[in-house]
């Protein structure tokens, strides 16, 4: 919303927090990170303001002096919060919050859709007289960021995998409150090289639980590669990057629907979702996820279901919100807007998730072709061996892994250095880890040195997959598991040999040959 004031030196913006919110700590931290100026509530209450902007009508906002504007917040008005205001009414349209002494206290109620104006007219006609349909700035920012989708996926390390995003609102009926085990169950079942999993939480959930406790509670899933979106802006970049969304009744699902993303419901019902709302209609029609094991069966049905019509019932005037908001807000200020056009800012790039350090691997060998599927070590899926990165995966996995690998590090700038050669390191690992059958040094995405306990050192060359306009690479760690399985299943062979490895959506060709001196002497 604030881009409407960009380029206007006449406008100074200050932030304050209304007392009584249970979620104010993280809001202050976010404002500090942005460099915004804040003022104490007492100063805001005692001063006079040219314009007051709020996303919610709750709290003591009505005691502030100056014209107030209520801005679009979330994807419409789909939820009611128990023990607040009028029973069964959405708080954003509730006369209990919108009126003071029987009169609307806001000079403008900005809405995202004509249907919201109709509902406001039904619940609170006097507030509706001051309302205007302007569209949704958040949706416009999402739509304006679609051109950055590949960049977001690159930042996440998604590659050719399919990104599944879980979205959870806040409160007792949220996905995370009711099914806290779901992220872990899904990541333990989804093949790592085919699917990437992300979790989007409402900022209120971050504030209620805290980043420290969330990281602790989700630690096994995070170690297995789960992306946990940071609060505030990153959730939206993940929706742009997503291939499908699993959701409760929170607003994020309707934004995903507006982007055309397949939606799978994971809301068990309750008192919060308002019947007949756009969210309720969508959740009644999309496929439902009863058990984590059902996801891969439910996903094709979701992909065949176009959900954009449900979003059309929540969002109007796509691409016009900032222009319309600017007109309304400058009217309240009594100023003429600057002539420069206003456009949504692209969303920031999301942070990369942790890279898993150990995998339980299922590898099926058929002649010179190997199919590999990798899962977290604690998976219940049928697997054949454990593969781990040395030493980052930890002593327990290092001691029990059949395949151990190490990635080459950048050359140190220090004047005094000591580095293993690939030959020396692989020999040492087999000596120190008697359960290991294959040790490997990953020299580059296309080049490895493998030392098998029975067969000695081998040079590995991995061909990238090439299309007419793209170069696609598989994780060398998955290729090493394929080689390990093939060497264990093959009785007699003579190098060189060419193998075909199916790893997730990619098929890569791999050449095994006698180890050459350049690979043996490569410094790790």
XYZ file of C-alpha atoms in Angstrom:
524
model
C 0.000 0.000 0.000
C 2.750 2.503 0.919
C 4.044 2.712 -2.695
C 1.112 5.093 -3.313
C 3.163 7.771 -1.512
C 6.501 7.117 -3.235
C 8.206 10.172 -4.672
C 6.196 12.565 -2.521
C 8.376 14.534 -0.115
C 5.255 16.059 1.433
C 4.368 12.771 3.130
C 6.029 11.524 6.313
C 5.049 8.046 7.539
C 5.208 6.984 11.179
C 4.133 3.670 12.687
C 2.605 2.890 16.059
C 1.182 -0.223 17.679
C -2.301 -0.250 19.150
C -2.147 -1.510 22.753
C -3.566 -4.887 23.605
C -2.411 -6.950 20.636
C -0.997 -10.367 21.496
C 1.156 -10.264 18.367
C 2.982 -6.943 18.636
C 6.557 -8.118 19.356
C 7.288 -9.397 15.851
C 5.584 -6.378 14.297
C 8.067 -4.077 16.037
C 10.980 -6.241 14.913
C 9.764 -6.127 11.302
C 9.485 -2.350 11.429
C 13.003 -2.064 12.816
C 14.381 -4.246 10.016
C 12.675 -2.052 7.427
C 14.191 1.150 8.826
C 10.740 2.631 9.493
C 10.268 5.240 12.207
C 7.952 4.349 15.075
C 6.286 6.464 17.764
C 4.874 5.434 21.117
C 1.120 4.918 21.339
C 0.807 7.749 23.842
C 2.425 10.158 21.371
C 0.168 8.945 18.562
C -2.910 9.274 20.770
C -2.085 12.833 21.848
C -1.133 14.120 18.384
C -3.173 15.166 15.363
C -2.655 13.298 12.114
C -3.431 14.102 8.502
C -4.266 10.441 7.737
C -4.489 7.215 9.766
C -4.020 3.922 7.933
C -5.087 0.612 9.463
C -5.545 -2.933 8.200
C -7.922 -3.913 11.023
C -10.736 -2.031 12.768
C -10.021 -3.614 16.169
C -8.555 -1.900 19.184
C -8.456 1.726 20.237
C -7.819 3.233 16.805
C -10.927 5.416 17.117
C -9.261 7.553 19.792
C -6.666 8.817 17.285
C -7.261 12.262 15.818
C -7.528 12.527 12.038
C -9.298 10.889 9.082
C -8.864 7.117 9.065
C -8.776 4.610 6.218
C -9.339 0.876 6.642
C -7.355 -0.981 3.987
C -7.858 -4.418 2.406
C -6.473 -7.081 4.738
C -6.231 -10.701 3.647
C -8.282 -12.332 0.914
C -11.659 -10.928 1.828
C -13.671 -11.745 4.941
C -13.879 -15.509 5.305
C -13.333 -16.074 9.031
C -15.003 -15.098 12.271
C -13.051 -14.958 15.511
C -14.909 -16.309 18.532
C -15.277 -14.111 21.620
C -14.707 -10.950 19.577
C -17.529 -8.679 18.455
C -20.748 -10.030 16.975
C -21.131 -13.809 16.767
C -20.725 -15.298 13.284
C -19.784 -11.995 11.618
C -16.353 -11.334 10.095
C -14.583 -8.805 12.267
C -13.672 -6.663 9.248
C -17.375 -6.128 8.496
C -18.689 -6.153 12.066
C -20.557 -3.029 13.286
C -19.163 -3.737 16.757
C -15.721 -2.721 15.462
C -16.729 -0.267 12.753
C -18.996 2.082 14.744
C -18.289 4.494 17.577
C -21.342 5.982 19.267
C -23.427 4.642 16.412
C -21.388 6.312 13.655
C -18.554 4.974 11.457
C -15.213 6.165 12.814
C -13.325 5.520 9.533
C -13.575 8.021 6.688
C -12.819 5.299 4.136
C -13.378 1.542 4.111
C -11.362 0.222 1.153
C -12.554 -3.148 -0.137
C -11.235 -5.655 -2.631
C -14.493 -6.797 -4.285
C -18.062 -5.619 -4.916
C -19.386 -8.627 -3.015
C -17.632 -7.309 0.091
C -19.421 -3.999 -0.361
C -22.725 -5.872 -0.616
C -21.987 -7.736 2.622
C -20.872 -4.541 4.380
C -24.107 -2.852 3.277
C -26.050 -5.715 4.843
C -24.160 -5.702 8.147
C -23.333 -2.011 8.584
C -25.022 0.348 6.046
C -23.539 3.535 7.490
C -19.981 2.210 7.088
C -20.801 1.026 3.566
C -21.681 4.612 2.643
C -18.014 5.464 3.163
C -16.639 2.395 1.362
C -14.915 2.093 -2.001
C -13.910 -0.969 -4.002
C -10.236 -0.514 -4.897
C -8.955 -4.055 -5.478
C -6.238 -5.835 -3.492
C -2.653 -4.488 -3.332
C -1.277 -7.827 -2.136
C -2.748 -9.665 -5.108
C -1.386 -7.041 -7.478
C 2.056 -7.493 -5.962
C 1.796 -11.252 -6.446
C 0.706 -10.813 -10.053
C 3.483 -8.301 -10.655
C 6.015 -10.798 -9.308
C 5.070 -13.682 -11.623
C 7.922 -12.771 -13.963
C 10.298 -13.536 -11.070
C 9.026 -17.095 -10.555
C 12.155 -18.736 -11.979
C 14.353 -16.526 -9.797
C 12.430 -17.518 -6.669
C 12.695 -21.207 -7.557
C 16.410 -20.791 -8.202
C 16.872 -19.141 -4.800
C 15.054 -22.073 -3.199
C 17.116 -24.649 -5.112
C 13.919 -26.173 -6.511
C 15.308 -27.160 -9.920
C 12.903 -29.402 -11.811
C 11.224 -30.617 -8.642
C 7.611 -29.795 -7.839
C 7.218 -27.338 -4.994
C 4.342 -28.150 -2.629
C 3.474 -25.332 -0.205
C 1.561 -25.942 3.022
C -0.254 -22.844 4.269
C -1.461 -22.471 7.841
C -3.440 -19.587 9.314
C -3.390 -18.840 13.041
C -5.670 -19.925 15.855
C -7.041 -23.222 17.190
C -8.466 -24.346 13.829
C -5.278 -23.762 11.842
C -3.517 -26.541 10.004
C -0.469 -26.416 12.267
C -2.582 -26.400 15.448
C -4.685 -29.363 14.369
C -2.137 -31.346 12.347
C 1.308 -30.384 13.650
C 2.703 -33.676 12.425
C 1.716 -33.091 8.763
C 4.905 -31.304 7.556
C 7.071 -34.098 8.957
C 4.831 -36.847 7.611
C 4.839 -35.362 4.119
C 8.563 -34.733 3.911
C 9.246 -38.290 5.067
C 7.087 -39.665 2.243
C 7.896 -37.404 -0.691
C 10.928 -38.412 -2.785
C 13.440 -35.607 -2.268
C 14.521 -35.404 -5.909
C 10.927 -35.115 -7.144
C 9.297 -32.830 -4.585
C 10.235 -29.860 -2.455
C 8.079 -28.981 0.562
C 7.557 -25.534 2.074
C 5.517 -24.292 5.024
C 3.883 -20.854 5.170
C 2.657 -19.704 8.577
C 0.541 -16.682 9.412
C 2.668 -13.962 11.083
C 0.461 -14.271 14.176
C 1.612 -17.881 14.548
C 5.214 -16.768 14.338
C 4.540 -14.166 16.986
C 2.612 -16.543 19.255
C 5.129 -19.374 19.136
C 8.363 -17.572 18.331
C 11.001 -18.375 15.738
C 13.134 -20.280 18.253
C 10.381 -22.701 19.274
C 9.120 -23.103 15.701
C 12.623 -24.032 14.563
C 12.931 -26.484 17.433
C 9.532 -28.099 16.841
C 10.135 -28.417 13.099
C 13.840 -29.312 13.366
C 13.615 -32.848 11.855
C 11.618 -31.598 8.858
C 13.903 -28.577 8.403
C 16.954 -30.856 8.416
C 15.235 -32.964 5.746
C 14.859 -29.911 3.475
C 11.592 -28.264 4.544
C 11.485 -24.577 3.649
C 9.950 -22.488 6.441
C 8.899 -19.146 5.003
C 9.989 -16.137 7.007
C 7.022 -13.994 8.145
C 5.629 -10.996 6.283
C 6.752 -11.027 2.610
C 8.365 -14.391 1.913
C 5.090 -16.336 1.985
C 3.955 -14.575 -1.165
C 7.159 -15.386 -3.076
C 6.619 -19.054 -2.194
C 3.092 -18.956 -3.644
C 4.507 -17.523 -6.876
C 7.118 -20.310 -6.926
C 4.686 -23.098 -5.950
C 3.351 -25.926 -8.091
C 0.514 -26.741 -5.676
C -0.825 -25.617 -2.287
C -2.184 -27.621 0.656
C -4.219 -25.333 2.878
C -6.532 -24.765 5.788
C -9.048 -21.866 5.701
C -6.490 -19.041 5.709
C -6.283 -16.261 3.133
C -3.120 -17.546 1.461
C -5.123 -20.215 -0.372
C -7.259 -17.691 -2.249
C -4.141 -15.793 -3.335
C -2.749 -19.114 -4.596
C -6.012 -19.742 -6.443
C -5.787 -16.311 -8.066
C -2.377 -17.356 -9.423
C -3.890 -20.532 -10.840
C -2.097 -22.846 -8.428
C -3.788 -26.192 -7.702
C -5.329 -26.189 -4.203
C -5.801 -29.156 -1.854
C -7.905 -28.712 1.262
C -6.663 -29.746 4.711
C -9.239 -28.000 6.915
C -11.273 -30.256 9.178
C -14.162 -27.851 9.668
C -15.137 -25.778 12.684
C -16.758 -22.516 13.694
C -14.329 -20.012 12.143
C -15.042 -20.407 8.423
C -18.049 -18.345 7.324
C -20.503 -20.374 5.195
C -20.952 -19.053 1.669
C -17.711 -17.054 1.711
C -15.302 -17.459 -1.245
C -13.006 -19.579 0.926
C -15.847 -21.827 2.088
C -17.015 -22.351 -1.486
C -13.522 -23.219 -2.665
C -12.787 -25.643 0.166
C -16.092 -27.425 -0.480
C -15.049 -28.147 -4.057
C -11.320 -28.886 -4.073
C -9.820 -32.335 -3.285
C -9.136 -32.989 0.389
C -6.026 -34.414 2.070
C -7.144 -36.774 4.816
C -3.779 -38.507 5.271
C -0.242 -37.540 4.305
C 0.061 -40.799 2.371
C -2.737 -39.658 0.030
C -0.971 -36.573 -1.358
C 0.429 -38.104 -4.542
C -2.999 -39.602 -5.318
C -4.858 -36.349 -4.606
C -2.460 -34.067 -6.486
C -3.589 -35.021 -10.044
C -7.210 -34.289 -9.127
C -6.220 -30.873 -7.787
C -4.249 -30.104 -10.934
C -7.318 -30.884 -13.028
C -9.476 -28.461 -11.009
C -9.342 -24.788 -12.031
C -9.818 -22.700 -8.872
C -9.422 -19.221 -10.332
C -13.198 -18.644 -10.344
C -13.215 -18.858 -6.539
C -10.546 -16.166 -6.373
C -12.548 -14.012 -8.771
C -15.237 -13.857 -6.075
C -12.709 -12.330 -3.621
C -10.644 -10.005 -5.820
C -11.801 -7.372 -8.281
C -9.939 -4.849 -10.421
C -6.638 -6.753 -10.745
C -3.721 -4.448 -11.447
C -5.624 -1.288 -10.410
C -5.419 -1.240 -6.617
C -2.515 1.175 -6.091
C -3.889 3.704 -8.561
C -7.352 3.593 -6.979
C -5.991 3.656 -3.441
C -3.798 6.622 -4.262
C -6.811 8.549 -5.516
C -8.835 7.786 -2.372
C -6.030 8.460 0.109
C -4.937 11.720 -1.464
C -8.592 12.807 -1.451
C -8.582 12.332 2.321
C -5.303 14.249 2.574
C -6.632 17.083 0.446
C -3.603 16.859 -1.842
C -3.069 16.273 -5.535
C -1.050 13.059 -6.166
C 2.312 13.232 -7.893
C 2.199 12.477 -11.597
C 4.573 9.485 -11.541
C 2.761 6.136 -11.927
C 2.697 3.763 -8.973
C 3.546 0.092 -9.459
C 3.820 -2.835 -7.027
C 7.303 -3.758 -5.841
C 8.483 -7.266 -6.789
C 8.585 -9.631 -3.852
C 12.007 -10.281 -2.295
C 13.768 -13.562 -3.025
C 13.108 -16.290 -0.449
C 15.924 -17.767 1.610
C 17.313 -21.165 0.658
C 16.361 -24.075 2.948
C 18.829 -26.291 4.759
C 20.448 -28.844 2.482
C 19.816 -32.376 3.766
C 23.001 -34.140 4.809
C 21.775 -37.756 4.881
C 19.327 -39.833 2.873
C 17.675 -43.209 3.020
C 17.901 -44.407 -0.565
C 15.852 -46.785 -2.657
C 17.845 -47.791 -5.737
C 16.541 -50.258 -8.316
C 18.987 -51.675 -10.851
C 17.971 -53.007 -14.252
C 20.987 -53.728 -16.434
C 22.772 -50.427 -17.023
C 19.832 -48.379 -15.762
C 19.343 -47.335 -12.147
C 16.326 -45.623 -10.621
C 16.953 -43.683 -7.411
C 14.521 -42.282 -4.853
C 15.853 -40.524 -1.734
C 14.051 -39.893 1.551
C 14.946 -38.615 5.033
C 16.730 -41.237 7.153
C 13.670 -41.731 9.392
C 11.292 -42.518 6.507
C 8.934 -45.473 6.644
C 9.357 -46.037 2.898
C 11.171 -49.151 1.672
C 14.850 -48.280 1.164
C 18.128 -50.077 0.409
C 20.961 -48.040 1.899
C 21.912 -44.907 3.803
C 24.006 -42.197 2.131
C 25.481 -39.288 4.073
C 27.651 -36.220 3.667
C 30.842 -36.436 5.718
C 31.134 -35.033 8.381
C 28.131 -32.647 8.287
C 25.541 -35.411 8.634
C 26.719 -36.233 12.164
C 28.506 -39.146 13.726
C 25.488 -41.472 13.882
C 24.870 -41.282 10.135
C 28.588 -41.356 9.274
C 28.982 -44.597 11.227
C 26.011 -46.336 9.617
C 26.109 -45.042 6.022
C 27.020 -47.317 3.129
C 27.842 -44.273 0.989
C 29.809 -41.304 2.309
C 30.632 -38.261 0.239
C 32.338 -34.910 0.624
C 31.963 -31.834 -1.551
C 35.051 -29.916 -2.635
C 35.419 -26.545 -0.937
C 36.592 -23.256 -2.439
C 40.317 -22.615 -2.182
C 41.187 -20.981 1.128
C 42.716 -17.484 0.949
C 44.804 -18.200 4.071
C 48.615 -18.155 3.576
C 49.038 -21.549 5.307
C 46.754 -24.348 4.109
C 46.405 -28.104 4.369
C 44.080 -29.978 2.040
C 43.235 -33.610 1.409
C 43.493 -34.956 -2.080
C 40.447 -36.813 -3.329
C 42.466 -40.043 -3.341
C 43.726 -39.498 0.198
C 40.362 -38.538 1.653
C 38.429 -41.462 0.122
C 41.096 -43.909 1.339
C 40.964 -42.458 4.849
C 37.161 -42.641 5.014
C 37.074 -46.322 4.088
C 39.691 -46.992 6.767
C 37.791 -45.082 9.463
C 34.232 -46.173 8.598
C 34.155 -49.975 8.285
C 30.450 -49.965 7.394
C 31.019 -47.736 4.379
C 31.278 -49.488 0.997
C 31.592 -46.431 -1.267
C 33.396 -43.160 -0.509
C 33.176 -40.298 -2.973
C 34.560 -36.813 -3.453
C 32.247 -34.473 -5.371
C 34.695 -32.330 -7.320
C 32.073 -30.423 -9.335
C 28.427 -30.906 -10.398
C 29.700 -33.054 -13.306
C 32.786 -34.735 -11.867
C 33.419 -37.093 -8.930
C 36.024 -39.516 -7.663
C 34.508 -42.717 -6.271
C 36.422 -45.300 -4.249
C 34.666 -48.627 -3.821
C 35.889 -50.909 -1.065
C 36.321 -53.853 -3.447
C 36.975 -52.159 -6.774
C 39.220 -49.225 -5.927
C 39.043 -45.687 -7.316
C 36.941 -44.672 -10.322
C 36.447 -41.411 -12.155
C 32.823 -40.372 -12.694
C 31.512 -37.973 -15.328
C 27.889 -36.862 -15.118
C 26.331 -35.470 -18.270
C 23.816 -32.659 -17.665
C 20.397 -33.010 -19.244
C 20.048 -30.624 -22.167
C 16.888 -29.396 -23.813
C 16.718 -26.943 -26.690
C 17.118 -23.999 -24.320
C 17.959 -25.272 -20.833
C 20.684 -27.192 -18.993
C 19.402 -29.353 -16.122
C 21.575 -31.016 -13.495
C 20.843 -33.699 -10.923
C 22.375 -33.676 -7.448
C 25.666 -35.613 -7.677
C 24.825 -37.174 -4.302
C 21.925 -39.027 -5.918
C 24.182 -40.206 -8.751
C 26.654 -41.600 -6.213
C 23.896 -43.721 -4.665
C 22.999 -45.004 -8.134
C 26.631 -45.955 -8.784
C 26.897 -47.656 -5.385
C 23.786 -49.734 -6.077
C 24.956 -50.688 -9.575
C 28.430 -51.733 -8.390
C 26.864 -53.859 -5.674
C 24.499 -55.572 -8.110
C 26.983 -56.166 -10.946
C 29.191 -59.221 -10.829
C 31.629 -58.539 -13.643
C 32.360 -55.430 -15.629
C 35.272 -53.619 -17.173
C 35.612 -49.848 -17.323
C 34.720 -47.665 -19.025
C 30.973 -48.138 -18.833
C 28.024 -45.812 -19.401
C 25.043 -45.891 -17.039
C 21.608 -44.284 -17.203
C 20.310 -42.869 -13.906
C 16.673 -41.891 -13.344
C 16.626 -39.313 -10.550
C 13.293 -37.624 -9.963
C 12.156 -35.985 -13.212
C 15.661 -36.170 -14.726
C 17.435 -38.912 -16.629
C 21.199 -38.458 -16.632
C 23.994 -40.401 -18.304
C 27.009 -41.306 -16.227
C 30.397 -42.605 -17.378
C 32.568 -44.737 -15.094
C 36.252 -45.103 -15.921
C 39.550 -45.918 -14.269
C 40.512 -43.051 -12.000
C 42.682 -40.459 -13.709
C 45.492 -38.555 -12.016
C 43.689 -35.209 -12.148
C 40.799 -36.618 -10.101
C 43.044 -38.512 -7.676
C 45.139 -35.410 -6.969
C 42.228 -32.952 -6.800
C 42.500 -30.892 -3.615
C 39.420 -30.919 -1.400
